[in-house]
mmCIF file of C-alpha atoms in Angstrom:
data_model
loop_
_atom_site.group_PDB
_atom_site.id
_atom_site.type_symbol
_atom_site.label_atom_id
_atom_site.label_comp_id
_atom_site.label_asym_id
_atom_site.label_seq_id
_atom_site.Cartn_x
_atom_site.Cartn_y
_atom_site.Cartn_z
ATOM 1 C CA MET Z 1 14.878 -55.647 -8.587
ATOM 2 C CA SER Z 2 17.726 -53.163 -8.726
ATOM 3 C CA ARG Z 3 19.887 -53.537 -11.914
ATOM 4 C CA THR Z 4 22.859 -52.243 -9.829
ATOM 5 C CA ALA Z 5 22.491 -55.419 -7.722
ATOM 6 C CA TRP Z 6 22.792 -57.518 -10.868
ATOM 7 C CA ILE Z 7 19.475 -59.063 -10.435
ATOM 8 C CA GLU Z 8 16.948 -57.579 -12.707
ATOM 9 C CA ARG Z 9 13.293 -58.300 -12.087
ATOM 10 C CA PRO Z 10 12.097 -60.272 -15.130
ATOM 11 C CA PRO Z 11 9.157 -58.420 -17.174
ATOM 12 C CA PRO Z 12 5.614 -59.631 -16.637
ATOM 13 C CA THR Z 13 5.458 -61.013 -20.011
ATOM 14 C CA GLU Z 14 8.225 -63.618 -19.249
ATOM 15 C CA ARG Z 15 6.953 -67.186 -19.071
ATOM 16 C CA PRO Z 16 6.988 -68.627 -15.455
ATOM 17 C CA ASP Z 17 8.909 -71.672 -16.591
ATOM 18 C CA THR Z 18 11.754 -69.673 -18.192
ATOM 19 C CA GLN Z 19 15.289 -71.265 -17.509
ATOM 20 C CA THR Z 20 18.142 -69.128 -16.999
ATOM 21 C CA TRP Z 21 21.861 -69.945 -17.188
ATOM 22 C CA HIS Z 22 22.455 -69.519 -13.243
ATOM 23 C CA ARG Z 23 21.522 -73.159 -12.421
ATOM 24 C CA SER Z 24 23.659 -74.881 -15.047
ATOM 25 C CA ALA Z 25 26.529 -72.343 -14.285
ATOM 26 C CA GLY Z 26 26.228 -72.989 -10.414
ATOM 27 C CA LEU Z 27 26.257 -76.732 -10.818
ATOM 28 C CA ALA Z 28 29.285 -76.569 -13.259
ATOM 29 C CA THR Z 29 31.310 -74.247 -10.783
ATOM 30 C CA ALA Z 30 30.320 -76.473 -7.878
ATOM 31 C CA GLY Z 31 31.572 -79.467 -9.837
ATOM 32 C CA LEU Z 32 34.804 -77.618 -10.446
ATOM 33 C CA GLY Z 33 35.149 -77.041 -6.805
ATOM 34 C CA LEU Z 34 34.723 -80.685 -6.126
ATOM 35 C CA VAL Z 35 37.425 -81.543 -8.541
ATOM 36 C CA ILE Z 36 39.873 -79.062 -6.873
ATOM 37 C CA VAL Z 37 39.219 -80.454 -3.508
ATOM 38 C CA GLY Z 38 39.597 -83.904 -5.012
ATOM 39 C CA VAL Z 39 43.030 -83.193 -6.386
ATOM 40 C CA ALA Z 40 44.029 -81.624 -3.172
ATOM 41 C CA ALA Z 41 43.109 -84.566 -1.241
ATOM 42 C CA VAL Z 42 45.151 -86.831 -3.319
ATOM 43 C CA ILE Z 43 48.226 -84.699 -2.987
ATOM 44 C CA ASN Z 44 47.584 -84.659 0.902
ATOM 45 C CA LEU Z 45 47.480 -88.542 0.912
ATOM 46 C CA THR Z 46 50.516 -88.828 -1.217
ATOM 47 C CA SER Z 47 52.742 -86.273 0.784
ATOM 48 C CA ALA Z 48 51.395 -87.329 4.266
ATOM 49 C CA PRO Z 49 53.755 -90.195 4.796
ATOM 50 C CA ALA Z 50 56.878 -87.757 4.760
ATOM 51 C CA VAL Z 51 55.307 -84.676 6.609
ATOM 52 C CA ALA Z 52 58.731 -83.252 7.458
ATOM 53 C CA GLU Z 53 60.031 -83.434 3.792
ATOM 54 C CA SER Z 54 56.646 -82.435 2.229
ATOM 55 C CA ALA Z 55 55.585 -79.529 4.381
ATOM 56 C CA GLY Z 56 55.458 -77.264 1.301
ATOM 57 C CA ALA Z 57 53.318 -79.808 -0.888
ATOM 58 C CA LEU Z 58 50.936 -79.868 2.244
ATOM 59 C CA ALA Z 59 50.716 -76.202 2.407
ATOM 60 C CA GLY Z 60 49.956 -75.930 -1.337
ATOM 61 C CA ALA Z 61 47.367 -78.760 -1.004
ATOM 62 C CA PHE Z 62 45.650 -77.002 1.847
ATOM 63 C CA ALA Z 63 45.593 -73.796 0.039
ATOM 64 C CA ALA Z 64 43.987 -75.520 -3.010
ATOM 65 C CA SER Z 65 41.455 -77.505 -0.995
ATOM 66 C CA THR Z 66 40.211 -74.459 0.740
ATOM 67 C CA PHE Z 67 40.024 -72.653 -2.607
ATOM 68 C CA GLY Z 68 37.978 -75.661 -3.960
ATOM 69 C CA LEU Z 69 35.452 -75.129 -1.248
ATOM 70 C CA GLY Z 70 35.207 -71.409 -1.880
ATOM 71 C CA VAL Z 71 34.648 -72.304 -5.660
ATOM 72 C CA THR Z 72 31.839 -74.433 -4.485
ATOM 73 C CA LYS Z 73 30.187 -71.517 -2.650
ATOM 74 C CA ILE Z 74 30.404 -69.491 -5.580
ATOM 75 C CA GLY Z 75 28.321 -72.129 -7.258
ATOM 76 C CA ILE Z 76 25.789 -72.050 -4.606
ATOM 77 C CA ALA Z 77 25.692 -68.175 -4.968
ATOM 78 C CA LEU Z 78 24.778 -68.534 -8.655
ATOM 79 C CA VAL Z 79 22.137 -70.844 -7.987
ATOM 80 C CA LEU Z 80 20.557 -68.640 -5.433
ATOM 81 C CA ILE Z 81 20.620 -65.684 -7.965
ATOM 82 C CA GLY Z 82 18.497 -67.979 -10.303
ATOM 83 C CA ILE Z 83 16.353 -68.684 -7.359
ATOM 84 C CA VAL Z 84 15.538 -64.924 -6.797
ATOM 85 C CA LEU Z 85 14.745 -64.513 -10.502
ATOM 86 C CA ALA Z 86 12.527 -67.572 -10.376
ATOM 87 C CA LEU Z 87 10.579 -66.081 -7.449
ATOM 88 C CA TRP Z 88 9.906 -62.744 -9.298
ATOM 89 C CA ARG Z 89 8.511 -64.800 -12.182
ATOM 90 C CA ARG Z 90 6.347 -66.635 -9.545
ATOM 91 C CA VAL Z 91 5.127 -63.204 -8.458
ATOM 92 C CA ASN Z 92 4.095 -62.221 -11.979
ATOM 93 C CA ALA Z 93 2.443 -65.563 -12.696
ATOM 94 C CA VAL Z 94 0.498 -65.659 -9.405
ATOM 95 C CA SER Z 95 -0.620 -61.990 -9.929
ATOM 96 C CA ALA Z 96 -1.834 -62.810 -13.438
ATOM 97 C CA ALA Z 97 -3.631 -65.980 -12.194
ATOM 98 C CA LEU Z 98 -5.385 -64.689 -9.158
ATOM 99 C CA ALA Z 99 -6.534 -61.558 -11.344
ATOM 100 C CA ALA Z 100 -8.189 -63.941 -13.704
ATOM 101 C CA LEU Z 101 -9.917 -65.650 -10.680
ATOM 102 C CA ARG Z 102 -10.895 -62.474 -9.202
ATOM 103 C CA ALA Z 103 -12.528 -61.375 -12.610
ATOM 104 C CA GLY Z 104 -14.711 -64.402 -12.554
ATOM 105 C CA ALA Z 105 -15.783 -64.115 -8.937
ATOM 106 C CA ALA Z 106 -19.038 -62.614 -7.823
ATOM 107 C CA SER Z 107 -17.621 -61.003 -4.844
ATOM 108 C CA GLU Z 108 -14.951 -58.275 -4.349
ATOM 109 C CA PRO Z 109 -12.252 -58.296 -1.593
ATOM 110 C CA LYS Z 110 -13.400 -56.989 1.507
ATOM 111 C CA ALA Z 111 -11.643 -53.894 3.093
ATOM 112 C CA ALA Z 112 -9.894 -54.369 6.363
ATOM 113 C CA ALA Z 113 -8.640 -51.994 8.830
ATOM 114 C CA SER Z 114 -4.720 -51.755 9.489
ATOM 115 C CA GLY Z 115 -3.546 -53.540 12.630
ATOM 116 C CA ASP Z 116 -1.981 -56.714 13.864
ATOM 117 C CA LEU Z 117 -3.264 -60.381 13.560
ATOM 118 C CA ASP Z 118 -2.253 -63.896 14.188
ATOM 119 C CA THR Z 119 -1.836 -66.471 11.490
ATOM 120 C CA PRO Z 120 -0.766 -70.238 11.625
ATOM 121 C CA PHE Z 121 2.808 -69.010 10.828
ATOM 122 C CA GLY Z 122 3.141 -66.259 13.527
ATOM 123 C CA PRO Z 123 2.371 -62.590 13.896
ATOM 124 C CA ALA Z 124 1.479 -60.561 10.820
ATOM 125 C CA SER Z 125 0.299 -57.276 10.024
ATOM 126 C CA THR Z 126 -2.364 -55.753 7.996
ATOM 127 C CA SER Z 127 -2.277 -52.498 5.969
ATOM 128 C CA SER Z 128 -3.764 -51.194 2.771
ATOM 129 C CA GLY Z 129 -0.583 -51.035 0.832
ATOM 130 C CA PRO Z 130 2.845 -52.945 0.490
ATOM 131 C CA PRO Z 131 4.814 -52.104 3.528
ATOM 132 C CA ALA Z 132 8.086 -50.198 3.138
ATOM 133 C CA PRO Z 133 11.060 -52.159 2.753
ATOM 134 C CA LEU Z 134 13.185 -53.107 5.793
ATOM 135 C CA THR Z 135 16.568 -51.580 6.222
ATOM 136 C CA ILE Z 136 18.349 -55.119 6.472
ATOM 137 C CA HIS Z 137 16.535 -56.073 3.104
ATOM 138 C CA ARG Z 138 17.983 -52.980 1.468
ATOM 139 C CA MET Z 139 21.522 -53.678 2.783
ATOM 140 C CA ALA Z 140 21.138 -57.308 1.481
ATOM 141 C CA GLU Z 141 20.255 -56.287 -2.037
ATOM 142 C CA LEU Z 142 23.048 -53.790 -2.265
ATOM 143 C CA LEU Z 143 25.903 -55.836 -0.505
ATOM 144 C CA TRP Z 144 25.720 -59.364 -1.733
ATOM 145 C CA LEU Z 145 27.550 -58.633 -4.858
ATOM 146 C CA PRO Z 146 30.360 -56.583 -3.453
ATOM 147 C CA VAL Z 147 30.922 -59.010 -0.553
ATOM 148 C CA LEU Z 148 31.072 -61.914 -2.880
ATOM 149 C CA ALA Z 149 33.357 -60.258 -5.077
ATOM 150 C CA MET Z 150 35.663 -59.449 -2.261
ATOM 151 C CA GLY Z 151 35.494 -63.052 -1.002
ATOM 152 C CA ALA Z 152 36.430 -64.331 -4.434
ATOM 153 C CA MET Z 153 39.420 -61.957 -4.492
ATOM 154 C CA ALA Z 154 40.487 -62.883 -1.021
ATOM 155 C CA LEU Z 155 40.224 -66.686 -1.927
ATOM 156 C CA ALA Z 156 42.326 -66.053 -5.104
ATOM 157 C CA ALA Z 157 44.947 -64.140 -3.037
ATOM 158 C CA GLY Z 158 45.028 -66.896 -0.456
ATOM 159 C CA LEU Z 159 45.688 -69.484 -3.139
ATOM 160 C CA LEU Z 160 48.622 -67.583 -4.525
ATOM 161 C CA LEU Z 161 49.961 -67.203 -1.162
ATOM 162 C CA GLY Z 162 49.607 -70.862 -0.487
ATOM 163 C CA LEU Z 163 51.338 -71.756 -3.731
ATOM 164 C CA TRP Z 164 54.292 -69.383 -2.735
ATOM 165 C CA THR Z 165 54.288 -70.882 0.699
ATOM 166 C CA SER Z 166 54.802 -74.402 -0.969
ATOM 167 C CA SER Z 167 58.031 -73.275 -2.824
ATOM 168 C CA LEU Z 168 59.635 -72.205 0.509
ATOM 169 C CA ALA Z 169 61.554 -74.650 2.753
ATOM 170 C CA GLY Z 170 59.413 -75.937 5.736
ATOM 171 C CA GLY Z 171 60.234 -74.857 9.130
ATOM 172 C CA THR Z 172 61.851 -71.537 8.201
ATOM 173 C CA GLU Z 173 60.745 -68.045 9.268
ATOM 174 C CA ALA Z 174 59.680 -66.987 5.750
ATOM 175 C CA PHE Z 175 57.681 -70.300 5.616
ATOM 176 C CA ARG Z 176 55.802 -69.558 8.680
ATOM 177 C CA VAL Z 177 55.131 -65.783 7.630
ATOM 178 C CA ALA Z 178 53.683 -67.009 4.409
ATOM 179 C CA ALA Z 179 51.705 -69.766 5.851
ATOM 180 C CA ALA Z 180 50.058 -67.521 8.315
ATOM 181 C CA TRP Z 181 49.094 -64.908 5.770
ATOM 182 C CA SER Z 182 47.881 -67.608 3.466
ATOM 183 C CA GLN Z 183 45.606 -69.373 5.980
ATOM 184 C CA GLY Z 184 44.371 -65.816 7.236
ATOM 185 C CA THR Z 185 43.466 -64.680 3.711
ATOM 186 C CA LEU Z 186 41.947 -67.928 2.593
ATOM 187 C CA PHE Z 187 39.547 -68.057 5.606
ATOM 188 C CA LEU Z 188 38.732 -64.503 5.124
ATOM 189 C CA GLY Z 189 37.623 -65.323 1.496
ATOM 190 C CA GLU Z 190 35.525 -68.006 2.879
ATOM 191 C CA GLY Z 191 33.934 -65.881 5.583
ATOM 192 C CA LEU Z 192 33.090 -63.355 2.865
ATOM 193 C CA LEU Z 193 31.695 -65.679 0.625
ATOM 194 C CA LEU Z 194 29.340 -67.034 3.262
ATOM 195 C CA SER Z 195 28.403 -63.670 4.059
ATOM 196 C CA GLY Z 196 27.664 -62.998 0.341
ATOM 197 C CA ILE Z 197 25.520 -66.201 0.582
ATOM 198 C CA SER Z 198 23.725 -64.822 3.517
ATOM 199 C CA PHE Z 199 22.878 -61.424 1.833
ATOM 200 C CA LEU Z 200 21.568 -63.517 -1.156
ATOM 201 C CA LEU Z 201 19.354 -65.260 1.321
ATOM 202 C CA GLY Z 202 18.284 -61.884 2.947
ATOM 203 C CA THR Z 203 17.409 -60.865 -0.813
ATOM 204 C CA ILE Z 204 15.244 -63.906 -1.319
ATOM 205 C CA LEU Z 205 13.366 -63.149 2.011
ATOM 206 C CA SER Z 206 13.091 -59.317 0.846
ATOM 207 C CA SER Z 207 11.634 -60.551 -2.516
ATOM 208 C CA LEU Z 208 9.136 -62.765 -0.763
ATOM 209 C CA ARG Z 209 8.099 -59.972 1.343
ATOM 210 C CA ARG Z 210 7.727 -57.346 -1.403
ATOM 211 C CA GLY Z 211 6.395 -59.724 -3.903
ATOM 212 C CA GLY Z 212 3.644 -61.130 -1.763
ATOM 213 C CA ALA Z 213 2.695 -57.565 -0.744
ATOM 214 C CA GLU Z 214 2.453 -56.603 -4.600
ATOM 215 C CA VAL Z 215 0.181 -59.754 -5.377
ATOM 216 C CA GLN Z 216 -2.173 -58.752 -2.740
ATOM 217 C CA HIS Z 217 -2.270 -55.108 -3.403
ATOM 218 C CA SER Z 218 -2.733 -55.682 -7.202
ATOM 219 C CA LEU Z 219 -6.217 -57.383 -6.383
ATOM 220 C CA GLY Z 220 -7.259 -54.695 -4.085
ATOM 221 C CA ALA Z 221 -7.051 -56.979 -1.217
ATOM 222 C CA PRO Z 222 -5.751 -56.051 2.225
ATOM 223 C CA VAL Z 223 -2.101 -56.637 2.377
ATOM 224 C CA GLN Z 224 -1.090 -59.194 5.072
ATOM 225 C CA THR Z 225 2.628 -59.072 5.859
ATOM 226 C CA LEU Z 226 4.482 -61.800 8.159
ATOM 227 C CA ARG Z 227 6.486 -59.891 10.859
ATOM 228 C CA MET Z 228 10.162 -60.827 11.147
ATOM 229 C CA PRO Z 229 10.234 -64.069 12.967
ATOM 230 C CA ALA Z 230 12.694 -64.865 15.680
ATOM 231 C CA PRO Z 231 14.793 -67.046 13.418
ATOM 232 C CA ALA Z 232 15.303 -64.260 10.963
ATOM 233 C CA LYS Z 233 16.572 -61.892 13.683
ATOM 234 C CA ALA Z 234 18.831 -64.511 15.079
ATOM 235 C CA PHE Z 235 20.188 -64.968 11.468
ATOM 236 C CA ILE Z 236 21.096 -61.356 11.220
ATOM 237 C CA GLY Z 237 23.089 -61.475 14.465
ATOM 238 C CA LEU Z 238 24.893 -64.674 13.611
ATOM 239 C CA MET Z 239 25.755 -63.320 10.102
ATOM 240 C CA ALA Z 240 27.277 -60.237 11.798
ATOM 241 C CA LEU Z 241 29.025 -62.209 14.403
ATOM 242 C CA GLY Z 242 30.480 -64.537 11.903
ATOM 243 C CA MET Z 243 31.666 -61.890 9.413
ATOM 244 C CA MET Z 244 33.211 -59.841 12.235
ATOM 245 C CA ALA Z 245 35.161 -62.911 13.419
ATOM 246 C CA ALA Z 246 36.206 -63.904 9.903
ATOM 247 C CA ILE Z 247 37.853 -60.374 9.587
ATOM 248 C CA ALA Z 248 39.173 -60.593 13.208
ATOM 249 C CA GLN Z 249 41.064 -64.016 12.394
ATOM 250 C CA PHE Z 250 42.596 -62.529 9.367
ATOM 251 C CA ALA Z 251 43.997 -59.508 11.493
ATOM 252 C CA LEU Z 252 45.129 -62.130 14.134
ATOM 253 C CA TYR Z 253 46.942 -64.272 11.461
ATOM 254 C CA GLY Z 254 48.832 -61.164 10.664
ATOM 255 C CA VAL Z 255 49.943 -60.725 14.248
ATOM 256 C CA ALA Z 256 51.141 -64.471 14.200
ATOM 257 C CA ALA Z 257 53.124 -63.646 11.144
ATOM 258 C CA SER Z 258 54.818 -61.109 12.831
ATOM 259 C CA MET Z 259 55.721 -63.488 15.537
ATOM 260 C CA ALA Z 260 57.162 -66.032 13.220
ATOM 261 C CA GLY Z 261 60.700 -65.395 14.251
ATOM 262 C CA ASP Z 262 59.937 -67.202 17.615
ATOM 263 C CA ALA Z 263 58.658 -70.665 16.489
ATOM 264 C CA ALA Z 264 57.422 -71.523 20.027
ATOM 265 C CA THR Z 265 55.068 -68.557 20.198
ATOM 266 C CA TYR Z 266 54.018 -68.872 16.587
ATOM 267 C CA ALA Z 267 53.108 -72.356 17.301
ATOM 268 C CA VAL Z 268 50.842 -71.367 20.022
ATOM 269 C CA TRP Z 269 49.060 -68.719 18.077
ATOM 270 C CA VAL Z 270 48.367 -70.881 15.021
ATOM 271 C CA SER Z 271 47.182 -73.612 17.362
ATOM 272 C CA TRP Z 272 44.237 -71.545 18.541
ATOM 273 C CA LEU Z 273 43.679 -69.472 15.436
ATOM 274 C CA GLY Z 274 42.687 -72.813 13.565
ATOM 275 C CA PRO Z 275 39.511 -73.276 15.770
ATOM 276 C CA PHE Z 276 38.794 -69.669 15.920
ATOM 277 C CA ARG Z 277 38.574 -69.321 12.151
ATOM 278 C CA GLU Z 278 36.268 -72.302 12.096
ATOM 279 C CA VAL Z 279 33.953 -70.852 14.639
ATOM 280 C CA ALA Z 280 33.659 -68.042 12.298
ATOM 281 C CA LEU Z 281 32.448 -70.141 9.563
ATOM 282 C CA GLY Z 282 30.359 -71.917 11.840
ATOM 283 C CA LEU Z 283 28.533 -68.791 12.978
ATOM 284 C CA LEU Z 284 27.948 -68.003 9.383
ATOM 285 C CA LEU Z 285 26.637 -71.515 8.442
ATOM 286 C CA ALA Z 286 24.339 -71.525 11.717
ATOM 287 C CA GLY Z 287 22.961 -67.934 10.394
ATOM 288 C CA ILE Z 288 22.277 -69.585 6.948
ATOM 289 C CA VAL Z 289 20.385 -72.502 8.335
ATOM 290 C CA LEU Z 290 18.049 -69.938 10.307
ATOM 291 C CA ALA Z 291 17.803 -67.981 7.029
ATOM 292 C CA LEU Z 292 16.453 -70.997 5.436
ATOM 293 C CA ALA Z 293 14.168 -71.792 8.058
ATOM 294 C CA SER Z 294 12.818 -68.283 7.698
ATOM 295 C CA ILE Z 295 12.350 -68.638 3.889
ATOM 296 C CA ALA Z 296 10.348 -71.716 4.553
ATOM 297 C CA LYS Z 297 8.164 -70.008 6.953
ATOM 298 C CA ALA Z 298 7.626 -67.099 4.758
ATOM 299 C CA LEU Z 299 6.770 -69.323 1.792
ATOM 300 C CA GLY Z 300 4.128 -71.295 4.078
ATOM 301 C CA PHE Z 301 2.543 -68.005 4.999
ATOM 302 C CA GLN Z 302 2.380 -66.853 1.543
ATOM 303 C CA PHE Z 303 0.642 -70.030 0.197
ATOM 304 C CA HIS Z 304 -1.858 -69.465 3.210
ATOM 305 C CA ARG Z 305 -2.425 -66.077 2.049
ATOM 306 C CA ILE Z 306 -2.817 -67.175 -1.669
ATOM 307 C CA ARG Z 307 -5.464 -69.787 -0.498
ATOM 308 C CA GLN Z 308 -7.365 -67.065 1.417
ATOM 309 C CA LEU Z 309 -7.560 -64.918 -1.532
ATOM 310 C CA ALA Z 310 -8.583 -67.656 -4.008
ATOM 311 C CA VAL Z 311 -11.105 -69.172 -1.744
ATOM 312 C CA ALA Z 312 -12.319 -66.712 0.488
ATOM 313 C CA GLY Z 313 -11.470 -63.501 -1.359
ATOM 314 C CA ASN Z 314 -10.308 -61.530 1.318
#
């Protein structure tokens, strides 16, 4: 893997059961996010009986709870980085194990012409060498870190804006302006974090595709590569739509902030911007579900192919 992406492929000599810090750090980060959300929930419960007098406290609690959700997403990203590294250790281990089996086998792998074939997991292609990486995979490997970093910065900025909002008198124009910018920035951060997680899932799919091809090629066997399934294509579309919607809601909250002098117009804008920002996150989450389904299909295909190589030799 590219060192510029902060995911370096482990050397072949590294033990397949090596544990890295990513899992522990991810769990700890997710736990911290849960604590922040819990504290914000307590503040909400204690402030809710007097909403008019507690508008500032509720605004701060909302910012803190949204920030806590983002911290949990960062924990998810850390665990996914560990999974990418574990996948490459698996590629190294499987290559070594199959090579040992091949050394003791009487037959050599049979050559196969390039072309298409059907598998229990969908259409695949056969070639004499590893296929070229897909453009979307290159993008995923390059963009996951910058997008996650931008999401974390936007989330921190939204929290600071939310805390500033909590210091203002509720119902004033200044309060409405600060609240609009705080909410828009917080959900821009949430959307970018989910986009970064999506790019990490794309990196996992890229690792599975490339690693599986390397294992087959190292044995001199025909390289079978699963074609991009429909859920993976839909995942790309939903991720793009969700990211654009997250950016759009941020811009629209800026428009709402410019209308804060007219309380009635401002109220109309924020009333529909709330569901809109949730739609943006929903699109990204739906794409993540499809990405996970695609990973499951890719893993099934690879286990199927490994069995072919171990049993049939081709």
